[in-house]
mmCIF file of C-alpha atoms and ligand atoms in Angstrom:
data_model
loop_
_atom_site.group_PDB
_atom_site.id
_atom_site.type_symbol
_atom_site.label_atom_id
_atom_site.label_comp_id
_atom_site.label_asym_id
_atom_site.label_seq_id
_atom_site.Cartn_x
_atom_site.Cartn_y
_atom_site.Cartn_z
ATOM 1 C CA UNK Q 107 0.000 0.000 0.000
ATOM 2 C CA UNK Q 108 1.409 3.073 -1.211
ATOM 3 C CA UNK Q 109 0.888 6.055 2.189
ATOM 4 C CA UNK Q 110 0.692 9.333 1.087
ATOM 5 C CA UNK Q 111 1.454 12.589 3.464
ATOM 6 C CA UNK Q 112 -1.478 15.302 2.583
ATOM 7 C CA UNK Q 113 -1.040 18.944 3.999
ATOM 8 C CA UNK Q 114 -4.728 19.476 4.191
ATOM 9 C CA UNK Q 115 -6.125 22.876 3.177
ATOM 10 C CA UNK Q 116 -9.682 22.428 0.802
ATOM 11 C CA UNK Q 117 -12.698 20.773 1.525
ATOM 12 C CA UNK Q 118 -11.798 18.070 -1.219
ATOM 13 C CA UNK Q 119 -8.712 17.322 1.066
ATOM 14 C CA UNK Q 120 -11.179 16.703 4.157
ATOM 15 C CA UNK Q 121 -13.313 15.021 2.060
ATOM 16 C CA UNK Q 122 -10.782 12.609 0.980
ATOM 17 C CA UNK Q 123 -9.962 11.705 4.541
ATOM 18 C CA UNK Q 124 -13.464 11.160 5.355
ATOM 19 C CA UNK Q 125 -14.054 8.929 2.589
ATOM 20 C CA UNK Q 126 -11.479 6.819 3.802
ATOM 21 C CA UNK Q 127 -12.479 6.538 7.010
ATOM 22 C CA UNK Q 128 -16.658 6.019 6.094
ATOM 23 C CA UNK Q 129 -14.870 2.894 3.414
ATOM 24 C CA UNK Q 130 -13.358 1.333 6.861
ATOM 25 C CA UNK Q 131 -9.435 2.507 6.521
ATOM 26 C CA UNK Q 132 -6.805 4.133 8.306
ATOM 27 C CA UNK Q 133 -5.903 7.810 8.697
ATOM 28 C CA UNK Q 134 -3.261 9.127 10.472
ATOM 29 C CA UNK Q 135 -3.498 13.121 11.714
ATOM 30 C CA UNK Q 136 -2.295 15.527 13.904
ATOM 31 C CA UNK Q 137 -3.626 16.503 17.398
ATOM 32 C CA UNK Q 138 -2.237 19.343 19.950
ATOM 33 C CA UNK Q 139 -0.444 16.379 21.393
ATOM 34 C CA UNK Q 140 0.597 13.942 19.680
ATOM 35 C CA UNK Q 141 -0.766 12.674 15.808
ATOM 36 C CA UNK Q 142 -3.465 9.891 15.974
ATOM 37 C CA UNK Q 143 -4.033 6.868 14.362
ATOM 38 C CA UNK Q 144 -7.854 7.181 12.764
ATOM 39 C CA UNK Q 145 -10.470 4.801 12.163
ATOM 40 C CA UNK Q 146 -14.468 4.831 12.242
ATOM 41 C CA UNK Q 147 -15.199 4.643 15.695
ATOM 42 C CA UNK Q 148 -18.422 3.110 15.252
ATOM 43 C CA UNK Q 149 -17.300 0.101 13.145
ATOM 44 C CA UNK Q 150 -15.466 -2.714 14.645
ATOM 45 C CA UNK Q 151 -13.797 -3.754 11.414
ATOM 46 C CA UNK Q 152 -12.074 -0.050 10.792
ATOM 47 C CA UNK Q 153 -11.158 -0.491 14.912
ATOM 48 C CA UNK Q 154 -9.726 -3.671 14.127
ATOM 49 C CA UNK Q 155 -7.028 -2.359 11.759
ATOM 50 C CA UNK Q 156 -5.880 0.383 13.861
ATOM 51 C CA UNK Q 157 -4.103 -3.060 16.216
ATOM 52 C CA UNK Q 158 -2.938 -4.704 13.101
ATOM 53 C CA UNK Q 159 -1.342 -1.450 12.171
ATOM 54 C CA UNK Q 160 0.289 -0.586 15.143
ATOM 55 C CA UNK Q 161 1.212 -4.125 16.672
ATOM 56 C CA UNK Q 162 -0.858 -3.564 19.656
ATOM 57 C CA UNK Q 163 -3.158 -5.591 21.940
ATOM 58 C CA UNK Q 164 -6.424 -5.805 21.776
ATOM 59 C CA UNK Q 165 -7.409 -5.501 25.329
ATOM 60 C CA UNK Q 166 -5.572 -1.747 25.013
ATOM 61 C CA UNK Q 167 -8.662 0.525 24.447
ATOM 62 C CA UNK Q 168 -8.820 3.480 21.819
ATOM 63 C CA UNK Q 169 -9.570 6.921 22.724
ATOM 64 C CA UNK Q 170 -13.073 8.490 20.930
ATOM 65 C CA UNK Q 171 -12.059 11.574 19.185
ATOM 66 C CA UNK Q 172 -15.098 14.033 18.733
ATOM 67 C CA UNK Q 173 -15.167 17.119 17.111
ATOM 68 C CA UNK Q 174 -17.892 19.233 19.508
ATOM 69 C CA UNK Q 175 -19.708 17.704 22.908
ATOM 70 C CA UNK Q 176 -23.169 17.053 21.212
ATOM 71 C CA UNK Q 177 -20.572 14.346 19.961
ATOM 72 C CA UNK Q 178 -19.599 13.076 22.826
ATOM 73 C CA UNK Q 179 -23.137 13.100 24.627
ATOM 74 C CA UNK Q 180 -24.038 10.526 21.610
ATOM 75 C CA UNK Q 181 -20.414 8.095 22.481
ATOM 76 C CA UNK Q 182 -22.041 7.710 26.374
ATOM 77 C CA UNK Q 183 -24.813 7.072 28.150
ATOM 78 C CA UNK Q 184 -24.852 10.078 30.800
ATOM 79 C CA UNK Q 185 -22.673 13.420 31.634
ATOM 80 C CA UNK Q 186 -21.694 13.409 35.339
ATOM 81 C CA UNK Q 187 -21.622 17.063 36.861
ATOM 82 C CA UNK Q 188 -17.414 16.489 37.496
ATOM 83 C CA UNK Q 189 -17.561 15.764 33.334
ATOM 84 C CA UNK Q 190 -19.563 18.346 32.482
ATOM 85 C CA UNK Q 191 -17.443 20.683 34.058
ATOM 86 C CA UNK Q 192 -14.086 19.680 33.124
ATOM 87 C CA UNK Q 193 -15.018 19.491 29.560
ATOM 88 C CA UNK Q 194 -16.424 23.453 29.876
ATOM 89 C CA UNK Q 195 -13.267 24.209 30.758
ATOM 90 C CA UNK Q 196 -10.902 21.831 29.215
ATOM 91 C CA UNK Q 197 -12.106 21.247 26.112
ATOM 92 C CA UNK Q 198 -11.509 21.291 23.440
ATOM 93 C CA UNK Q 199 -8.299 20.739 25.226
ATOM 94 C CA UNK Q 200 -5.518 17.653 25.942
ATOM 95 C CA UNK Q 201 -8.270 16.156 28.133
ATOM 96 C CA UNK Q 202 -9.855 12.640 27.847
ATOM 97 C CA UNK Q 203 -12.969 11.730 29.891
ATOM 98 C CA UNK Q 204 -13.303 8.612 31.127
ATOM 99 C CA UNK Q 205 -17.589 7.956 31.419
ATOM 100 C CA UNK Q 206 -19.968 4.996 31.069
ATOM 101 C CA UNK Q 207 -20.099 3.988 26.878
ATOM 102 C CA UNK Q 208 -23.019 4.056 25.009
ATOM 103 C CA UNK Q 209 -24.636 0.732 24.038
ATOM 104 C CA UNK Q 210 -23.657 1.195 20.266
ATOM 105 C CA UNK Q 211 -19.853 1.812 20.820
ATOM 106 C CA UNK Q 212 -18.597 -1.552 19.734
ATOM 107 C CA UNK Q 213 -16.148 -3.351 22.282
ATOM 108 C CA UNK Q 214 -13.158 -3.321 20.189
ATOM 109 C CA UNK Q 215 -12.691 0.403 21.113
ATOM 110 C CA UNK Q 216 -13.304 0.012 24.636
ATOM 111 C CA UNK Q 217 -11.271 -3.240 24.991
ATOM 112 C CA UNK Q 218 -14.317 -4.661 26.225
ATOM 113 C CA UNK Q 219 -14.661 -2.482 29.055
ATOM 114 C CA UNK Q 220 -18.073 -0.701 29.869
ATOM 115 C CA UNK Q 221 -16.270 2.778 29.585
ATOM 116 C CA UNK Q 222 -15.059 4.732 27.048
ATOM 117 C CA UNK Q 223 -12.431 7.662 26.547
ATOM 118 C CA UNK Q 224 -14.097 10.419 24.932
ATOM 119 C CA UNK Q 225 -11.956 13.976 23.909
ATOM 120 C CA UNK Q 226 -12.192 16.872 21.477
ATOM 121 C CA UNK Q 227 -8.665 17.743 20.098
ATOM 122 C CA UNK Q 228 -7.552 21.409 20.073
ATOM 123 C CA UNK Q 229 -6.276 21.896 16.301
ATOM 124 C CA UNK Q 230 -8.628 22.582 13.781
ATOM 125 C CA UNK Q 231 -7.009 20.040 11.164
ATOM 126 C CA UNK Q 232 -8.505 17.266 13.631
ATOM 127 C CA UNK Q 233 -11.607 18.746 14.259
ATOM 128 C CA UNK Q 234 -12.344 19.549 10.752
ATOM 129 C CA UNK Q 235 -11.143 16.251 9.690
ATOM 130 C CA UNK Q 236 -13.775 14.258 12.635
ATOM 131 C CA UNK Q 237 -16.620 16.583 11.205
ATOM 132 C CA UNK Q 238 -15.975 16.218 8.007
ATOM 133 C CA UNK Q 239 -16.228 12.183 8.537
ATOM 134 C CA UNK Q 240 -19.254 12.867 10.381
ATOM 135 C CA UNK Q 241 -18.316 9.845 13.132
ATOM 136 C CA UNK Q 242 -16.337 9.765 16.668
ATOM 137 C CA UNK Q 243 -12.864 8.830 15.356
ATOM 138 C CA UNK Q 244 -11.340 6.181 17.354
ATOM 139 C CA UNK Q 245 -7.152 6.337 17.746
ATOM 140 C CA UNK Q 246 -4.775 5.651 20.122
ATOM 141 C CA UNK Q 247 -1.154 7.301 18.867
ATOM 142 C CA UNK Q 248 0.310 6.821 15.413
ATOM 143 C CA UNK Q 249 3.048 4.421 16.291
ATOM 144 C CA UNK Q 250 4.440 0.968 16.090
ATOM 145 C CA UNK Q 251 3.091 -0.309 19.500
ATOM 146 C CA UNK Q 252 5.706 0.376 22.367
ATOM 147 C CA UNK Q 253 7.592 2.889 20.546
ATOM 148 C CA UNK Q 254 7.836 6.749 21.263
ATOM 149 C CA UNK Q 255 4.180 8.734 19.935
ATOM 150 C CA UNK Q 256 4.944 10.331 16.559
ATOM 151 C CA UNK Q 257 4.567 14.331 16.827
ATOM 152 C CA UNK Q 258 5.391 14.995 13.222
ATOM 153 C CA UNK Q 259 4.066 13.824 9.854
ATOM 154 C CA UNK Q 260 7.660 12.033 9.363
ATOM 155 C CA UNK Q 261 7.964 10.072 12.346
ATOM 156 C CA UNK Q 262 4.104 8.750 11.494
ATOM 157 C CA UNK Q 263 5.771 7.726 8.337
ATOM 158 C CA UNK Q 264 8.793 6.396 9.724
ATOM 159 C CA UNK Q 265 6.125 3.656 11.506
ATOM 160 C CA UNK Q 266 3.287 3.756 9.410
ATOM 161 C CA UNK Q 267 4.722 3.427 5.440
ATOM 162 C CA UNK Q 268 3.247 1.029 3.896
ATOM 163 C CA UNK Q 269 0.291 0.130 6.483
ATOM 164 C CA UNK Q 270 -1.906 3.172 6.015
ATOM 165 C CA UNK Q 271 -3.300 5.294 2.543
ATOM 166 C CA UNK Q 272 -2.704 8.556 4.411
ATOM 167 C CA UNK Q 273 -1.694 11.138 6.856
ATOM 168 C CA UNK Q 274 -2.962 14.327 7.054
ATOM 169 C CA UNK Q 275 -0.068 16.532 7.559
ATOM 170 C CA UNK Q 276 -0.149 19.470 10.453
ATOM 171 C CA UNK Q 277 3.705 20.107 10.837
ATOM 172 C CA UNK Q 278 4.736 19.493 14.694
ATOM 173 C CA UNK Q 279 2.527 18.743 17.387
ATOM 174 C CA UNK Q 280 2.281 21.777 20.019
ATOM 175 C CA UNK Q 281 1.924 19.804 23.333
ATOM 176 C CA UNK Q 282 4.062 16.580 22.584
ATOM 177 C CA UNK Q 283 2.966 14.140 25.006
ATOM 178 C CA UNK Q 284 -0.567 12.411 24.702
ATOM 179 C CA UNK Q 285 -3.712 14.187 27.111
ATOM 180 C CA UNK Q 286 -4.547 13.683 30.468
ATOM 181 C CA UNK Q 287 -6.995 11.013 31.071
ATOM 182 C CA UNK Q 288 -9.251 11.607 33.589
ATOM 183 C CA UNK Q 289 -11.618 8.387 35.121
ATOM 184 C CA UNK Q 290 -15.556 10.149 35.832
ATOM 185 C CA UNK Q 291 -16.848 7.212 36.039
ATOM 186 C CA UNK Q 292 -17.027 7.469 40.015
ATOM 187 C CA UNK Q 293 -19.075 9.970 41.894
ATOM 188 C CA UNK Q 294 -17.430 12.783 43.875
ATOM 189 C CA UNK Q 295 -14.093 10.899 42.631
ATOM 190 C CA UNK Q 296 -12.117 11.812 39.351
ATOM 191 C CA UNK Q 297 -8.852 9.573 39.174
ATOM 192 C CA UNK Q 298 -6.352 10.330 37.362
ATOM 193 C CA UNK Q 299 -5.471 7.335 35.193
ATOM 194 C CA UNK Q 300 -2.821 9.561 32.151
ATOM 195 C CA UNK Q 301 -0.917 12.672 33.710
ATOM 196 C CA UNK Q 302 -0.775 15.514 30.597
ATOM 197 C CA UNK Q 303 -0.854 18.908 29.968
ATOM 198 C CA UNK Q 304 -4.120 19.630 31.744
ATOM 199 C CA UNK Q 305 -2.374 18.837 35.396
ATOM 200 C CA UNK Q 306 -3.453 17.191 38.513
ATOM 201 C CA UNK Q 307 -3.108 20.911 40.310
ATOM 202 C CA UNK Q 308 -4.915 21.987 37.368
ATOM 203 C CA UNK Q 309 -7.800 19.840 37.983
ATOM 204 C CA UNK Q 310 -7.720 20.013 41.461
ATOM 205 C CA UNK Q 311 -8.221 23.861 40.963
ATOM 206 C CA UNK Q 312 -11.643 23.197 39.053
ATOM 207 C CA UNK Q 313 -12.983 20.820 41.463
ATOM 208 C CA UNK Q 314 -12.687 21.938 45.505
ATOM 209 C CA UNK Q 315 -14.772 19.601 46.418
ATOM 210 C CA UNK Q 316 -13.804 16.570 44.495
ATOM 211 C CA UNK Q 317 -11.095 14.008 45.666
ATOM 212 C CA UNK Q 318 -8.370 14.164 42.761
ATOM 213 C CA UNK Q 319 -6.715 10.963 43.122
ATOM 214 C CA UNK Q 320 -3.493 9.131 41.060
ATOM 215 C CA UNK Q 321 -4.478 5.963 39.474
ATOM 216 C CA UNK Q 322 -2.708 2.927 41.788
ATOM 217 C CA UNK Q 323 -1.671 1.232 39.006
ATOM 218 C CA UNK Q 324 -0.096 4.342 37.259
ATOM 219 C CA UNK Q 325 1.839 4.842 40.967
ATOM 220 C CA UNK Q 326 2.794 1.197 40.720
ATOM 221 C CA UNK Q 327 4.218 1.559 36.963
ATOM 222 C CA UNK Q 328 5.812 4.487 37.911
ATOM 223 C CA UNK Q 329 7.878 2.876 40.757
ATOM 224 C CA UNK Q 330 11.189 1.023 39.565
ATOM 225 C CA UNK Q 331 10.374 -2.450 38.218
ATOM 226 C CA UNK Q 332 10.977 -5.013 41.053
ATOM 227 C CA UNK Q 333 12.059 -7.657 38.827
ATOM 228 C CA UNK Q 334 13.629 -7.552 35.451
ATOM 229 C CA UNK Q 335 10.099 -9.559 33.836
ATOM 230 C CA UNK Q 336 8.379 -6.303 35.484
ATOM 231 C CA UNK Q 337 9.999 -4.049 33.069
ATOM 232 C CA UNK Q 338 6.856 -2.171 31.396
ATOM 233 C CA UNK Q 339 8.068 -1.005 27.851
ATOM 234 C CA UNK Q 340 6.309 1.951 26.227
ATOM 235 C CA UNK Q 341 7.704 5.263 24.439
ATOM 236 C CA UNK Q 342 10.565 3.120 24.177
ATOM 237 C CA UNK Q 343 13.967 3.886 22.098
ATOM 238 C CA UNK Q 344 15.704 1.548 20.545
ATOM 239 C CA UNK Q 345 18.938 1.317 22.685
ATOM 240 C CA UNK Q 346 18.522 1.741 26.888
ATOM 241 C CA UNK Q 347 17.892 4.741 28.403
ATOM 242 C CA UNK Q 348 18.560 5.997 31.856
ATOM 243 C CA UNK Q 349 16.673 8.937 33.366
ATOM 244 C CA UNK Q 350 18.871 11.312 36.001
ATOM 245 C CA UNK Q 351 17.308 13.322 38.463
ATOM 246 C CA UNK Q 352 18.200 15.698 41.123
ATOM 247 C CA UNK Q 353 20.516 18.765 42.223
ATOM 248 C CA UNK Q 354 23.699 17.699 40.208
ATOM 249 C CA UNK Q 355 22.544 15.958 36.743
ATOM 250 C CA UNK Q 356 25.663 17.481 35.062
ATOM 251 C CA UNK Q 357 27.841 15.917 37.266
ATOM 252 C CA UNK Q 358 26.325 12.412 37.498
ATOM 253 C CA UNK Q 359 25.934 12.473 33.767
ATOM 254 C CA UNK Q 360 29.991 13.545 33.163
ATOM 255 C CA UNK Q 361 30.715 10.759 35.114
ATOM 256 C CA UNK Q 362 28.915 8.217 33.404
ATOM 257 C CA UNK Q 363 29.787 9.649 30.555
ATOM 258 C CA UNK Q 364 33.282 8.920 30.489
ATOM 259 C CA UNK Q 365 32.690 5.849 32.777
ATOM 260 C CA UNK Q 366 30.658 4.223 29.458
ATOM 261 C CA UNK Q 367 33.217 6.146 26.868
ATOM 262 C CA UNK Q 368 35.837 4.140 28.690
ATOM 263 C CA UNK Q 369 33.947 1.150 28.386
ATOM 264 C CA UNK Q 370 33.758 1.377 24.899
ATOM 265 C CA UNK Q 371 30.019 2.229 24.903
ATOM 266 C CA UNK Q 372 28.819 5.138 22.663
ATOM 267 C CA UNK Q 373 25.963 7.151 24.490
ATOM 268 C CA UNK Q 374 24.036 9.874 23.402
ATOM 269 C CA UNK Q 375 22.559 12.587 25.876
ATOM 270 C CA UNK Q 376 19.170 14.547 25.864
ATOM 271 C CA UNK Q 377 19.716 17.328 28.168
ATOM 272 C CA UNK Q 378 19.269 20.645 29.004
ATOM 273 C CA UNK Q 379 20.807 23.377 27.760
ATOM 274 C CA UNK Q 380 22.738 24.207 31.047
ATOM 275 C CA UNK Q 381 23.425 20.927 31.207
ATOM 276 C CA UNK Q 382 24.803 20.169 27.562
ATOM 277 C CA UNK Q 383 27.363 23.225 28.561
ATOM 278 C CA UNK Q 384 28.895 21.347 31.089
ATOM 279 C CA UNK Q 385 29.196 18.078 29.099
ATOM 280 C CA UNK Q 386 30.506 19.900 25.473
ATOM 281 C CA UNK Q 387 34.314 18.443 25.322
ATOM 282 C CA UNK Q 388 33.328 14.897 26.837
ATOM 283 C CA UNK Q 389 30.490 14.472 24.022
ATOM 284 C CA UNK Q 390 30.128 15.398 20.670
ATOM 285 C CA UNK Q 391 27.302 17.667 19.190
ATOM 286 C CA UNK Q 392 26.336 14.877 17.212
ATOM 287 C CA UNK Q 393 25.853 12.439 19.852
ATOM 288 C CA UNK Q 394 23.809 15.467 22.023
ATOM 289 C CA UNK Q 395 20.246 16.765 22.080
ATOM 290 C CA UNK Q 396 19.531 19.970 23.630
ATOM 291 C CA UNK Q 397 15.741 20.083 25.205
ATOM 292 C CA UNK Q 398 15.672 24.002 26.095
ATOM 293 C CA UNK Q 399 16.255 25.868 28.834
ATOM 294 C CA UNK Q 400 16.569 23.805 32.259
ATOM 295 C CA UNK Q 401 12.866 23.529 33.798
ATOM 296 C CA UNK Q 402 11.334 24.662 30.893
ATOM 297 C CA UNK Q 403 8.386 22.034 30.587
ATOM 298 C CA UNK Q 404 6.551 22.976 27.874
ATOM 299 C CA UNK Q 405 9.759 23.219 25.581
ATOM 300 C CA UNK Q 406 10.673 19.701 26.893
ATOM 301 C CA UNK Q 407 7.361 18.361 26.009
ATOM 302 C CA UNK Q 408 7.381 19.263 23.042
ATOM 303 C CA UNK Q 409 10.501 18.145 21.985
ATOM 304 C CA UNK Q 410 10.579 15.000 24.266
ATOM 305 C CA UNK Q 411 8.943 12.324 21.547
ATOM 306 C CA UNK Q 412 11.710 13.298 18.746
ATOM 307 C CA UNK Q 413 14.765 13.354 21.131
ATOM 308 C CA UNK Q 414 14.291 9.618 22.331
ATOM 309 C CA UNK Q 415 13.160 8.851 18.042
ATOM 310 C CA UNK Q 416 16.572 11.109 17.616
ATOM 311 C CA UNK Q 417 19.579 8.421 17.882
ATOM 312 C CA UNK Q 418 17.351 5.513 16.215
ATOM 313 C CA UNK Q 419 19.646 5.305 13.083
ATOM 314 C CA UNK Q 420 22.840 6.432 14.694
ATOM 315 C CA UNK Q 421 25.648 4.088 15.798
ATOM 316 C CA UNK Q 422 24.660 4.937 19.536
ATOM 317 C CA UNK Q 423 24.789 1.722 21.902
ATOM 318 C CA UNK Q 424 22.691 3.659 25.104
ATOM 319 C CA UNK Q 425 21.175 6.819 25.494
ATOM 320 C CA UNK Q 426 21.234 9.132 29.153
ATOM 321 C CA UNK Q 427 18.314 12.067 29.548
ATOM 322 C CA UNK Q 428 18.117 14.702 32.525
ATOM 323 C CA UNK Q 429 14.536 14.347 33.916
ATOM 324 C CA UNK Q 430 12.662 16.966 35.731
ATOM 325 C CA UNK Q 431 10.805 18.115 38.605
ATOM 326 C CA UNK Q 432 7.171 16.211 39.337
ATOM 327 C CA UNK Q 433 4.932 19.231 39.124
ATOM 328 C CA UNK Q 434 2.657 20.407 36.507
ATOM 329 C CA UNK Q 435 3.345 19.519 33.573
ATOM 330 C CA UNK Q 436 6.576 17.629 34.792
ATOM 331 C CA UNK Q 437 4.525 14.976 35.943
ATOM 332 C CA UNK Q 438 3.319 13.707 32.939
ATOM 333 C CA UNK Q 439 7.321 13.943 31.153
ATOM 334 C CA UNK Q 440 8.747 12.085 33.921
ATOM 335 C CA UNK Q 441 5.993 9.512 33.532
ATOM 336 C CA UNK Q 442 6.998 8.948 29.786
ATOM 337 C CA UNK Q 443 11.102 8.802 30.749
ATOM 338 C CA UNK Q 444 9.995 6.443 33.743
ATOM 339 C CA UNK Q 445 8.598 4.185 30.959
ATOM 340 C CA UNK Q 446 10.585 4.853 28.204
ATOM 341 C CA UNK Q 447 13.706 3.834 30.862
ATOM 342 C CA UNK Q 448 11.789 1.038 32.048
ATOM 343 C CA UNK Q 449 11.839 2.620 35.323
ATOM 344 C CA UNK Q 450 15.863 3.340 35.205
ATOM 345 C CA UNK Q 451 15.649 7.014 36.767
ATOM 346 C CA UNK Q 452 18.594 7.229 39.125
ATOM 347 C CA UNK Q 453 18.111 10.153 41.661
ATOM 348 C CA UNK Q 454 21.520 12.229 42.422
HETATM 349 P P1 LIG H 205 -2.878 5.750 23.134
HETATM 350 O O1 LIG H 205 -3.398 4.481 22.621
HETATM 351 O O2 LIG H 205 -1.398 5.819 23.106
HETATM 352 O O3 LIG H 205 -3.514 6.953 22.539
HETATM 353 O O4 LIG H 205 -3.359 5.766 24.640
HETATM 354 C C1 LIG H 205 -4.703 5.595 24.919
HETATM 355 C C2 LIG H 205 -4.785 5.373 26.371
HETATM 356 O O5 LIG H 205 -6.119 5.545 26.798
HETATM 357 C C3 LIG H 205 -4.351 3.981 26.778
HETATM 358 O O6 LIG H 205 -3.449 4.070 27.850
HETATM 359 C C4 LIG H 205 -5.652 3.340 27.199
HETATM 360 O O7 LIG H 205 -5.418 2.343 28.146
HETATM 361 C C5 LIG H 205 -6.438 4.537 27.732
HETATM 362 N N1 LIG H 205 -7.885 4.340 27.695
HETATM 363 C C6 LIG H 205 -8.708 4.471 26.650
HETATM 364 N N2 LIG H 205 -9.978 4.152 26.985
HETATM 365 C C7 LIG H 205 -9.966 3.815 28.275
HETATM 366 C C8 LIG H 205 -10.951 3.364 29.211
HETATM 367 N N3 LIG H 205 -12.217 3.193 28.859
HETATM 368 N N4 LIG H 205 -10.560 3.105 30.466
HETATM 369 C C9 LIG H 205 -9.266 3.262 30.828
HETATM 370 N N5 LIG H 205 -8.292 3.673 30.001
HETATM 371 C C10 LIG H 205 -8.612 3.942 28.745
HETATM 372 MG MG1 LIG H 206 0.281 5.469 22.609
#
């Protein structure tokens, strides 16, 4: 199958896409976060690709991508207050609502669960795109299953040639790391079950009187695995990664630096800008990535997806990132490196 990359600007370009979804195939397109991997979200068949595509699971639900909330009223069977108001004020936003799925929603997109992800992407390529088709579009992220989420039209291809007829092109993802997902399924509870870019203290602020909670099995994943077999795998380069965190990163990184240059290793680094000054002379340029100024966390979002897709075709044998503080938006980056390290984040 030959995949073509369409920078979508007239309504015969929507159109196009939305043929190919109502005909049951794939389209890939971008999102505020990170692009999406698009089928019919009302037709099990078109779901059913989207995990022959990307390699994954079937047990792993989709996400319902809508394109207003008259949308998502007709994906589930009631609104809870705590919904209702997070989606006035989050969406359309990086937000995903958890509620109870309606009885038409097949169970491929809910991995047979009796809930269903509903959220309304702020870009108007997606929206446009989801209107135009006239259906919920169901997608998790556009890559191979495991891998880092694609945040450009390239990296989609990089995973995707071959297995797709198109992807709608909207140059770099703003955001960079998938939405918050937010479980509303509970009342006078919301749990956390994704951290994103709409934050726990963010959340929190909305709702006074509602108990914000972490998922326990996100807290659990997020710990360092226990046993090697416990190693969960996901946003994952292709060589190991280990996360540092702490006062002195520069330090701790020089160190292992030349500790793994002795050994013969070649690492690469994705690091701050501060902290790539301290490092030039042990490391070259090449075998650097510079994520922005030091506790900047939107610019290291943003960049986050392409630094660990960065040293894929390199000659690089292991790869060492500077992590960041837990708050805000630093909560959901550090729960990507935890995973993408499989929980190797060494605190110094
Ligand atoms: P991705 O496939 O990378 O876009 O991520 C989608 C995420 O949404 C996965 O982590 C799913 O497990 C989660 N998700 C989607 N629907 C549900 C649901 N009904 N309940 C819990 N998690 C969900
Ligand atoms: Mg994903």
């Amino acid at each position: 199958m030959n995949t073509e990359i369409l920078r979508p600007t007239s309504p015969a370009d929507f159109e196009r896409a939305a043929q190919l979804i109502r005909s049951g195939e794939l389209v890939a397109f971008p999102t505020e976060t990170v692009y999406g991997l698009g089928a019919n979200g009302l037709d099990a068949a078109s779901c059913r690709h989207i995990y022959e595509a990307k390699g994954r699971p079937s047990d792993n639900p989709l996400i319902l991508h809508i394109a207003d909330l008259a949308m998502a009223q007709e994906a589930v069977c009631a609104v809870p207050p705590t919904a209702a108001h997070l989606l006035t004020v989050f969406a359309p936003g990086p937000l995903t609502v958890i509620l109870p799925k309606a009885a038409h929603i097949p169970d491929i997109v809910t991995g047979g669960l009796s809930t269903v992800g509903v959220r309304c992407p702020d870009h108007d390529i997606a929206r446009r795109f989801i209107r135009t088709a006239g259906v919920p579009i169901a997608a998790p992220s556009a890559n191979t299953s495991g891998r880092p989420s694609p945040t450009t039209a390239a990296t989609v291809y990089a995973d995707m040639a071959g297995r797709i007829p198109l992807i709608l092109d909207g140059g770099s993802c703003r955001l960079g790391v998938e939405s918050t997902i937010v479980d509303c399924t509970e009342e006078g509870i919301v749990t956390i079950l994704r951290p994103g870019a709409v934050t726990r203290e963010m959340i929190a602020a909305e709702l006074p009187h509602i108990e914000v909670r972490m998922d326990a099995v996100l807290t659990a994943a997020d710990e360092a695995p226990r046993a090697p077999g416990m190693k969960y795998t996901h946003y994952a380069p292709r060589v190991p990664l280990t996360v540092y965190v702490g006062t002195d990163v520069a330090a701790a990184l020089r160190e292992e630096i030349l500790r793994r240059t002795a050994a013969g290793e070649r690492t690469a680094v994705i690091a701050s800008n501060e902290t790539l000054t301290v490092l030039c002379g042990i490391v070259s340029a090449a075998h650097t990535y510079n994520c922005g100024a030091r506790g900047n966390h939107s610019a290291l979002a943003s960049c986050l997806y392409d630094a660990l897709r960065r040293f894929d075709n390199m000659d690089v044998t292991s790869l060492l990132a500077e992590g960041t503080g837990e708050t805000g938006l630093g909560l959901a980056i550090m729960n990507r490196l935890r995973k993408a390290s499989g929980g190797d984040v060494r605190f110094v």
